[in-house]
mmCIF file of C-alpha atoms and ligand atoms in Angstrom:
data_model
loop_
_atom_site.group_PDB
_atom_site.id
_atom_site.type_symbol
_atom_site.label_atom_id
_atom_site.label_comp_id
_atom_site.label_asym_id
_atom_site.label_seq_id
_atom_site.Cartn_x
_atom_site.Cartn_y
_atom_site.Cartn_z
ATOM 1 C CA MET A 1436 7.095 83.989 34.970
ATOM 2 C CA PRO A 1437 5.452 86.031 37.774
ATOM 3 C CA LYS A 1438 2.112 84.532 38.860
ATOM 4 C CA VAL A 1439 0.059 87.561 37.819
ATOM 5 C CA LEU A 1440 -2.976 85.355 37.093
ATOM 6 C CA GLU A 1441 -2.845 83.274 40.275
ATOM 7 C CA GLY A 1442 -6.301 81.987 41.182
ATOM 8 C CA ARG A 1443 -7.941 83.009 37.864
ATOM 9 C CA THR A 1444 -9.658 80.688 35.445
ATOM 10 C CA ALA A 1445 -9.240 80.909 31.676
ATOM 11 C CA LEU A 1446 -10.716 79.340 28.562
ATOM 12 C CA VAL A 1447 -8.671 79.329 25.343
ATOM 13 C CA THR A 1448 -10.419 78.236 22.149
ATOM 14 C CA GLY A 1449 -8.510 76.344 19.459
ATOM 15 C CA ALA A 1450 -5.726 75.596 21.934
ATOM 16 C CA SER A 1451 -4.574 72.228 20.591
ATOM 17 C CA SER A 1452 -1.888 73.851 18.426
ATOM 18 C CA GLY A 1453 -0.056 77.011 17.457
ATOM 19 C CA ILE A 1454 -0.938 80.307 19.105
ATOM 20 C CA GLY A 1455 -3.776 78.891 21.233
ATOM 21 C CA GLN A 1456 -1.463 76.258 22.681
ATOM 22 C CA ALA A 1457 1.199 78.857 23.530
ATOM 23 C CA VAL A 1458 -1.410 81.150 25.102
ATOM 24 C CA ALA A 1459 -2.809 78.282 27.204
ATOM 25 C CA VAL A 1460 0.694 77.398 28.436
ATOM 26 C CA ALA A 1461 1.581 81.037 29.181
ATOM 27 C CA LEU A 1462 -1.653 81.664 31.113
ATOM 28 C CA ALA A 1463 -1.044 78.487 33.130
ATOM 29 C CA GLN A 1464 2.560 79.533 33.849
ATOM 30 C CA ALA A 1465 1.141 82.822 35.129
ATOM 31 C CA GLY A 1466 -1.034 80.854 37.572
ATOM 32 C CA ALA A 1467 -4.393 80.481 35.789
ATOM 33 C CA ARG A 1468 -6.431 77.272 35.648
ATOM 34 C CA VAL A 1469 -6.887 76.738 31.919
ATOM 35 C CA ALA A 1470 -9.528 75.018 29.790
ATOM 36 C CA VAL A 1471 -7.828 73.911 26.560
ATOM 37 C CA ASN A 1472 -10.509 73.813 23.871
ATOM 38 C CA HIS A 1473 -10.128 71.756 20.698
ATOM 39 C CA SER A 1474 -12.418 71.420 17.711
ATOM 40 C CA SER A 1475 -13.199 67.765 17.167
ATOM 41 C CA GLY A 1476 -12.106 64.261 18.068
ATOM 42 C CA GLY A 1477 -9.126 62.361 16.665
ATOM 43 C CA GLU A 1478 -5.879 64.195 16.141
ATOM 44 C CA SER A 1479 -6.938 67.513 17.717
ATOM 45 C CA ALA A 1480 -8.319 65.756 20.826
ATOM 46 C CA ALA A 1481 -5.015 63.940 21.302
ATOM 47 C CA ARG A 1482 -3.046 67.160 20.846
ATOM 48 C CA ALA A 1483 -5.240 69.088 23.303
ATOM 49 C CA ALA A 1484 -4.913 66.274 25.841
ATOM 50 C CA ARG A 1485 -1.108 66.541 25.502
ATOM 51 C CA VAL A 1486 -1.205 70.330 25.959
ATOM 52 C CA ALA A 1487 -3.257 69.921 29.164
ATOM 53 C CA GLN A 1488 -1.041 67.083 30.372
ATOM 54 C CA ASP A 1489 2.146 69.113 29.802
ATOM 55 C CA ILE A 1490 0.677 72.002 31.804
ATOM 56 C CA VAL A 1491 -0.233 69.679 34.669
ATOM 57 C CA GLN A 1492 3.210 68.022 34.608
ATOM 58 C CA ALA A 1493 4.782 71.478 34.881
ATOM 59 C CA GLY A 1494 2.751 72.080 38.056
ATOM 60 C CA GLY A 1495 -0.210 73.949 36.536
ATOM 61 C CA GLN A 1496 -3.903 73.139 36.182
ATOM 62 C CA ALA A 1497 -5.597 72.393 32.858
ATOM 63 C CA ILE A 1498 -8.254 70.281 31.190
ATOM 64 C CA ALA A 1499 -8.938 69.589 27.524
ATOM 65 C CA LEU A 1500 -12.504 70.215 26.311
ATOM 66 C CA GLN A 1501 -14.018 69.562 22.893
ATOM 67 C CA ALA A 1502 -16.344 72.049 21.178
ATOM 68 C CA ASP A 1503 -16.791 73.463 17.702
ATOM 69 C CA VAL A 1504 -16.917 77.205 18.404
ATOM 70 C CA SER A 1505 -19.279 77.790 15.475
ATOM 71 C CA LYS A 1506 -22.012 75.672 17.116
ATOM 72 C CA GLU A 1507 -24.157 77.438 19.713
ATOM 73 C CA ASP A 1508 -25.059 74.347 21.761
ATOM 74 C CA GLU A 1509 -21.437 73.135 21.852
ATOM 75 C CA VAL A 1510 -20.202 76.554 23.012
ATOM 76 C CA GLN A 1511 -22.753 76.649 25.827
ATOM 77 C CA ALA A 1512 -21.779 73.134 26.930
ATOM 78 C CA LEU A 1513 -18.077 74.076 26.727
ATOM 79 C CA PHE A 1514 -18.435 77.014 29.127
ATOM 80 C CA ALA A 1515 -20.615 74.958 31.494
ATOM 81 C CA ARG A 1516 -18.010 72.179 31.641
ATOM 82 C CA ALA A 1517 -15.115 74.607 32.056
ATOM 83 C CA GLU A 1518 -16.824 76.315 34.998
ATOM 84 C CA ALA A 1519 -17.897 72.992 36.540
ATOM 85 C CA GLU A 1520 -14.266 71.906 36.480
ATOM 86 C CA HIS A 1521 -12.412 75.129 37.394
ATOM 87 C CA GLY A 1522 -14.994 77.517 38.899
ATOM 88 C CA PRO A 1523 -16.299 80.862 37.565
ATOM 89 C CA LEU A 1524 -14.556 82.112 34.429
ATOM 90 C CA ASP A 1525 -12.259 85.158 34.556
ATOM 91 C CA ILE A 1526 -10.562 85.153 31.137
ATOM 92 C CA LEU A 1527 -11.689 84.189 27.625
ATOM 93 C CA VAL A 1528 -9.173 83.969 24.797
ATOM 94 C CA ASN A 1529 -11.180 83.769 21.583
ATOM 95 C CA ASN A 1530 -8.456 82.202 19.465
ATOM 96 C CA ALA A 1531 -9.871 79.481 17.171
ATOM 97 C CA GLY A 1532 -9.560 80.397 13.523
ATOM 98 C CA ILE A 1533 -9.163 78.921 10.044
ATOM 99 C CA GLU A 1534 -8.151 79.919 6.526
ATOM 100 C CA GLN A 1535 -9.745 78.733 3.275
ATOM 101 C CA PRO A 1536 -7.956 80.668 0.501
ATOM 102 C CA SER A 1537 -9.476 81.002 -2.939
ATOM 103 C CA ALA A 1538 -9.629 83.404 -5.858
ATOM 104 C CA ILE A 1539 -12.881 85.324 -5.519
ATOM 105 C CA GLU A 1540 -14.281 83.944 -8.796
ATOM 106 C CA ASP A 1541 -13.870 80.401 -7.467
ATOM 107 C CA MET A 1542 -14.748 80.959 -3.814
ATOM 108 C CA THR A 1543 -17.735 78.818 -2.897
ATOM 109 C CA LEU A 1544 -20.421 79.978 -0.521
ATOM 110 C CA ALA A 1545 -19.355 77.097 1.722
ATOM 111 C CA GLN A 1546 -15.747 78.453 1.844
ATOM 112 C CA TRP A 1547 -16.982 81.944 2.631
ATOM 113 C CA GLN A 1548 -19.475 80.725 5.204
ATOM 114 C CA ARG A 1549 -17.184 78.322 7.074
ATOM 115 C CA VAL A 1550 -14.494 80.969 7.635
ATOM 116 C CA ILE A 1551 -17.082 83.504 8.835
ATOM 117 C CA ASP A 1552 -18.756 80.830 10.995
ATOM 118 C CA VAL A 1553 -15.549 79.866 12.823
ATOM 119 C CA ASN A 1554 -13.603 83.146 12.840
ATOM 120 C CA LEU A 1555 -16.404 85.645 13.463
ATOM 121 C CA THR A 1556 -19.594 83.882 14.601
ATOM 122 C CA GLY A 1557 -17.509 81.567 16.787
ATOM 123 C CA GLN A 1558 -15.924 84.567 18.499
ATOM 124 C CA PHE A 1559 -19.378 86.145 18.944
ATOM 125 C CA LEU A 1560 -20.831 82.964 20.482
ATOM 126 C CA CYS A 1561 -17.940 82.595 22.934
ATOM 127 C CA ALA A 1562 -17.913 86.307 23.809
ATOM 128 C CA ARG A 1563 -21.655 86.242 24.475
ATOM 129 C CA GLU A 1564 -21.314 83.208 26.706
ATOM 130 C CA ALA A 1565 -18.414 84.770 28.614
ATOM 131 C CA ALA A 1566 -20.314 88.073 29.017
ATOM 132 C CA ARG A 1567 -23.359 86.256 30.377
ATOM 133 C CA ARG A 1568 -21.241 84.454 32.927
ATOM 134 C CA PHE A 1569 -19.208 87.510 33.973
ATOM 135 C CA ILE A 1570 -22.420 89.549 34.393
ATOM 136 C CA ALA A 1571 -24.144 86.766 36.368
ATOM 137 C CA ARG A 1572 -21.181 86.737 38.732
ATOM 138 C CA GLY A 1573 -21.661 90.471 39.454
ATOM 139 C CA THR A 1574 -18.473 91.331 41.337
ATOM 140 C CA PRO A 1575 -14.818 90.570 40.618
ATOM 141 C CA PRO A 1576 -13.117 87.927 42.715
ATOM 142 C CA GLU A 1577 -11.257 89.176 45.797
ATOM 143 C CA GLY A 1578 -8.093 91.084 44.855
ATOM 144 C CA VAL A 1579 -8.933 91.265 41.127
ATOM 145 C CA ARG A 1580 -9.759 94.580 39.451
ATOM 146 C CA ALA A 1581 -11.935 93.579 36.472
ATOM 147 C CA LEU A 1582 -15.031 91.423 36.465
ATOM 148 C CA GLY A 1583 -13.645 89.634 33.416
ATOM 149 C CA ALA A 1584 -11.277 89.954 30.479
ATOM 150 C CA MET A 1585 -11.813 88.894 26.879
ATOM 151 C CA ILE A 1586 -9.109 88.722 24.247
ATOM 152 C CA PHE A 1587 -10.014 88.281 20.581
ATOM 153 C CA MET A 1588 -7.347 86.771 18.308
ATOM 154 C CA SER A 1589 -7.516 89.019 15.295
ATOM 155 C CA SER A 1590 -4.757 89.435 12.695
ATOM 156 C CA VAL A 1591 -2.795 92.100 10.852
ATOM 157 C CA HIS A 1592 -5.434 91.324 8.206
ATOM 158 C CA GLU A 1593 -7.959 93.323 10.194
ATOM 159 C CA VAL A 1594 -6.210 96.272 8.511
ATOM 160 C CA ILE A 1595 -4.127 94.784 5.651
ATOM 161 C CA PRO A 1596 -6.290 93.650 2.734
ATOM 162 C CA TRP A 1597 -5.505 90.063 1.658
ATOM 163 C CA ALA A 1598 -5.961 88.991 -1.947
ATOM 164 C CA PHE A 1599 -7.226 85.404 -2.300
ATOM 165 C CA GLN A 1600 -8.253 85.421 1.385
ATOM 166 C CA ALA A 1601 -11.238 87.800 1.213
ATOM 167 C CA ASN A 1602 -13.234 85.576 3.560
ATOM 168 C CA TYR A 1603 -10.447 85.560 6.186
ATOM 169 C CA ALA A 1604 -9.738 89.310 5.954
ATOM 170 C CA ALA A 1605 -13.474 90.063 6.188
ATOM 171 C CA SER A 1606 -13.729 87.891 9.315
ATOM 172 C CA LYS A 1607 -10.817 89.701 10.972
ATOM 173 C CA GLY A 1608 -12.123 93.133 9.958
ATOM 174 C CA GLY A 1609 -15.402 92.089 11.552
ATOM 175 C CA ILE A 1610 -13.622 91.154 14.762
ATOM 176 C CA ASN A 1611 -12.286 94.707 15.034
ATOM 177 C CA LEU A 1612 -15.717 96.290 15.369
ATOM 178 C CA LEU A 1613 -17.201 93.340 17.262
ATOM 179 C CA MET A 1614 -14.423 93.721 19.847
ATOM 180 C CA ARG A 1615 -14.656 97.529 20.083
ATOM 181 C CA SER A 1616 -18.455 97.505 20.307
ATOM 182 C CA LEU A 1617 -18.366 94.961 23.114
ATOM 183 C CA ALA A 1618 -15.601 96.901 24.860
ATOM 184 C CA GLN A 1619 -17.782 100.016 24.797
ATOM 185 C CA GLU A 1620 -20.875 98.100 25.943
ATOM 186 C CA LEU A 1621 -19.199 96.153 28.730
ATOM 187 C CA ALA A 1622 -16.746 98.707 30.168
ATOM 188 C CA PRO A 1623 -19.361 100.075 32.629
ATOM 189 C CA ARG A 1624 -19.611 96.556 34.016
ATOM 190 C CA ARG A 1625 -15.805 96.436 34.446
ATOM 191 C CA ILE A 1626 -15.363 93.828 31.736
ATOM 192 C CA ARG A 1627 -12.329 94.529 29.555
ATOM 193 C CA VAL A 1628 -12.376 93.501 25.883
ATOM 194 C CA ASN A 1629 -9.309 93.698 23.633
ATOM 195 C CA SER A 1630 -7.745 92.065 20.577
ATOM 196 C CA ILE A 1631 -4.308 90.813 19.704
ATOM 197 C CA ALA A 1632 -3.405 91.159 16.027
ATOM 198 C CA PRO A 1633 -0.525 88.790 15.295
ATOM 199 C CA GLY A 1634 1.678 89.257 12.252
ATOM 200 C CA ALA A 1635 3.388 86.196 10.796
ATOM 201 C CA ILE A 1636 3.698 83.634 13.588
ATOM 202 C CA ARG A 1637 5.339 80.235 13.037
ATOM 203 C CA THR A 1638 2.313 77.870 13.309
ATOM 204 C CA PRO A 1639 0.638 75.192 11.164
ATOM 205 C CA ILE A 1640 -1.911 77.669 9.703
ATOM 206 C CA ASN A 1641 0.732 79.405 7.536
ATOM 207 C CA ARG A 1642 3.375 76.678 7.147
ATOM 208 C CA GLU A 1643 3.873 77.343 3.428
ATOM 209 C CA ALA A 1644 4.906 80.940 4.293
ATOM 210 C CA TRP A 1645 7.957 79.853 6.330
ATOM 211 C CA ASP A 1646 8.915 76.211 5.832
ATOM 212 C CA THR A 1647 11.384 76.639 2.942
ATOM 213 C CA PRO A 1648 14.363 79.045 2.856
ATOM 214 C CA GLN A 1649 12.865 80.824 -0.187
ATOM 215 C CA ALA A 1650 9.476 81.254 1.511
ATOM 216 C CA MET A 1651 11.144 82.538 4.693
ATOM 217 C CA ASN A 1652 13.273 84.980 2.686
ATOM 218 C CA ASP A 1653 10.158 86.369 0.968
ATOM 219 C CA LEU A 1654 8.307 86.565 4.287
ATOM 220 C CA LEU A 1655 11.102 88.481 6.037
ATOM 221 C CA LYS A 1656 10.823 91.244 3.425
ATOM 222 C CA LEU A 1657 7.451 92.024 5.016
ATOM 223 C CA ILE A 1658 8.786 92.182 8.593
ATOM 224 C CA PRO A 1659 10.913 95.228 9.531
ATOM 225 C CA TYR A 1660 11.999 93.585 12.804
ATOM 226 C CA GLY A 1661 13.697 90.853 10.756
ATOM 227 C CA ARG A 1662 12.358 87.657 12.268
ATOM 228 C CA ILE A 1663 9.230 85.544 12.156
ATOM 229 C CA GLY A 1664 7.051 85.663 15.280
ATOM 230 C CA GLU A 1665 6.908 82.687 17.623
ATOM 231 C CA PRO A 1666 3.732 81.529 19.407
ATOM 232 C CA ASP A 1667 5.331 82.553 22.748
ATOM 233 C CA ASP A 1668 5.381 86.175 21.565
ATOM 234 C CA ILE A 1669 1.587 86.034 21.572
ATOM 235 C CA GLY A 1670 1.434 84.055 24.833
ATOM 236 C CA ARG A 1671 3.261 86.821 26.714
ATOM 237 C CA ALA A 1672 1.028 89.517 25.191
ATOM 238 C CA ALA A 1673 -2.086 87.574 26.236
ATOM 239 C CA VAL A 1674 -0.875 87.242 29.847
ATOM 240 C CA TRP A 1675 -0.335 90.992 30.043
ATOM 241 C CA LEU A 1676 -3.690 91.882 28.482
ATOM 242 C CA ALA A 1677 -5.520 89.441 30.779
ATOM 243 C CA SER A 1678 -3.803 90.685 33.930
ATOM 244 C CA ASP A 1679 -4.451 93.656 36.201
ATOM 245 C CA ASP A 1680 -1.296 95.228 34.715
ATOM 246 C CA ALA A 1681 -3.547 96.081 31.744
ATOM 247 C CA ASP A 1682 -6.469 97.200 33.920
ATOM 248 C CA TYR A 1683 -6.959 100.524 32.089
ATOM 249 C CA VAL A 1684 -6.732 98.915 28.639
ATOM 250 C CA THR A 1685 -9.981 98.167 26.841
ATOM 251 C CA GLY A 1686 -11.165 98.386 23.235
ATOM 252 C CA THR A 1687 -7.600 98.177 21.930
ATOM 253 C CA THR A 1688 -5.965 96.009 19.313
ATOM 254 C CA LEU A 1689 -2.415 95.134 20.313
ATOM 255 C CA PHE A 1690 -0.412 94.492 17.127
ATOM 256 C CA VAL A 1691 2.282 91.872 17.778
ATOM 257 C CA ASP A 1692 3.740 91.815 14.294
ATOM 258 C CA GLY A 1693 7.405 92.893 14.187
ATOM 259 C CA GLY A 1694 6.276 95.996 12.307
ATOM 260 C CA MET A 1695 4.383 94.210 9.505
ATOM 261 C CA THR A 1696 1.695 96.918 9.567
ATOM 262 C CA LEU A 1697 4.294 99.718 9.181
ATOM 263 C CA TYR A 1698 4.267 99.727 5.355
ATOM 264 C CA PRO A 1699 7.597 97.820 5.106
ATOM 265 C CA GLU A 1700 8.055 98.762 1.409
ATOM 266 C CA PHE A 1701 8.861 102.296 2.633
ATOM 267 C CA ARG A 1702 11.822 101.197 4.779
ATOM 268 C CA GLY A 1703 14.338 102.580 2.289
ATOM 269 C CA ALA A 1704 12.572 105.961 2.207
ATOM 270 C CA GLY A 1705 9.957 104.722 -0.279
HETATM 271 P P1 NAD B 911 -3.512 76.775 14.070
HETATM 272 O O1 NAD B 911 -4.097 76.193 12.842
HETATM 273 O O2 NAD B 911 -2.313 76.147 14.673
HETATM 274 O O3 NAD B 911 -4.594 76.953 15.204
HETATM 275 C C1 NAD B 911 -5.959 77.125 14.974
HETATM 276 C C2 NAD B 911 -6.677 76.334 16.016
HETATM 277 O O4 NAD B 911 -8.096 76.549 15.901
HETATM 278 C C3 NAD B 911 -6.440 74.837 15.846
HETATM 279 O O5 NAD B 911 -6.131 74.293 17.115
HETATM 280 C C4 NAD B 911 -7.775 74.316 15.335
HETATM 281 O O6 NAD B 911 -8.035 72.984 15.717
HETATM 282 C C5 NAD B 911 -8.722 75.288 16.018
HETATM 283 N N1 NAD B 911 -10.035 75.324 15.381
HETATM 284 C C6 NAD B 911 -10.317 75.402 14.070
HETATM 285 N N2 NAD B 911 -11.641 75.387 13.885
HETATM 286 C C7 NAD B 911 -12.206 75.285 15.114
HETATM 287 C C8 NAD B 911 -13.534 75.213 15.574
HETATM 288 N N3 NAD B 911 -14.568 75.223 14.712
HETATM 289 N N4 NAD B 911 -13.760 75.121 16.903
HETATM 290 C C9 NAD B 911 -12.724 75.085 17.783
HETATM 291 N N5 NAD B 911 -11.445 75.157 17.399
HETATM 292 C C10 NAD B 911 -11.182 75.252 16.072
HETATM 293 O O7 NAD B 911 -3.173 78.297 13.680
HETATM 294 P P2 NAD B 911 -2.732 79.531 14.589
HETATM 295 O O8 NAD B 911 -1.793 80.300 13.767
HETATM 296 O O9 NAD B 911 -2.328 79.105 15.938
HETATM 297 O O10 NAD B 911 -4.095 80.373 14.647
HETATM 298 C C11 NAD B 911 -4.700 80.794 15.856
HETATM 299 C C12 NAD B 911 -5.390 82.126 15.644
HETATM 300 O O11 NAD B 911 -4.406 83.116 15.332
HETATM 301 C C13 NAD B 911 -6.375 82.140 14.477
HETATM 302 O O12 NAD B 911 -7.523 82.906 14.824
HETATM 303 C C14 NAD B 911 -5.606 82.827 13.377
HETATM 304 O O13 NAD B 911 -6.450 83.477 12.448
HETATM 305 C C15 NAD B 911 -4.798 83.821 14.188
HETATM 306 N N6 NAD B 911 -3.620 84.339 13.501
HETATM 307 C C16 NAD B 911 -2.557 83.559 13.210
HETATM 308 C C17 NAD B 911 -1.455 84.116 12.569
HETATM 309 C C18 NAD B 911 -0.220 83.332 12.224
HETATM 310 O O14 NAD B 911 0.663 83.879 11.556
HETATM 311 N N7 NAD B 911 -0.083 82.085 12.628
HETATM 312 C C19 NAD B 911 -1.458 85.473 12.227
HETATM 313 C C20 NAD B 911 -2.569 86.241 12.537
HETATM 314 C C21 NAD B 911 -3.640 85.676 13.179
#
């Protein structure tokens, strides 16, 4: 991979698995020093440590850092540690996210609140912290066009309603206008803000949608391009959006979904 992010620093939230892991690896392959955030101790700490170790063994630079993105004090400490380790931040990938499906009549306030806290408030807290740090820096590093780049991990469910996942769809719909509002506000400061909206990507969050032949068959009916997405598909999109190749791109949602948002039921002329 060309080193289009050589010398930059990046922070990827929720990078101990799935899409976040692939994005962290792709940014590192493109030359960035990467902070690999994970949510809590135990299993996710061990996984994040492995992600960072694999990057380092492949010749890149990475560290694993714990923080729950829904907690203000932990987010502030996360950014401080990332910058202490790697220097001023250039790229934030706001990736951490969860699902807690439920029929609306059974959805508890706690289920609603936790999904909004992680998926929407967490992205706000990290975006605010990144904006503060980009603005404090004042000028882009030598040879770099933008002062900073933020990428929000949205979903096709920022536009496709999702029965039994009203909390998740509401969080992703919220990301759309959070991202666009920040893009508008921060463009004069040369900070670019965009989203990636993945379709169905093969990760632990949606295992039941792809891990049996029947489930995969049903899933593929929703994907005109005829295959499930892989985490690397999102990694490559994130490298492009973070790089100067996308310097004139801000306030955009890049759908990486194999056509899932193209009303697939109409493929045979409706
Ligand atoms: P995943 O479950 O593998 O990854 C989610 C990551 O977020 C995990 O590493 C988890 O530990 C972390 N996380 C959860 N709560 C956290 C918290 N409070 N603080 C910090 N980290 C936390 O699933 P994934 O598919 O890789 O999901 C990544 C993002 O992509 C999510 O925002 C998800 O909504 C989005 N997405 C995924 C798909 C898909 O098909 N897999 C589709 C659209 C959008």
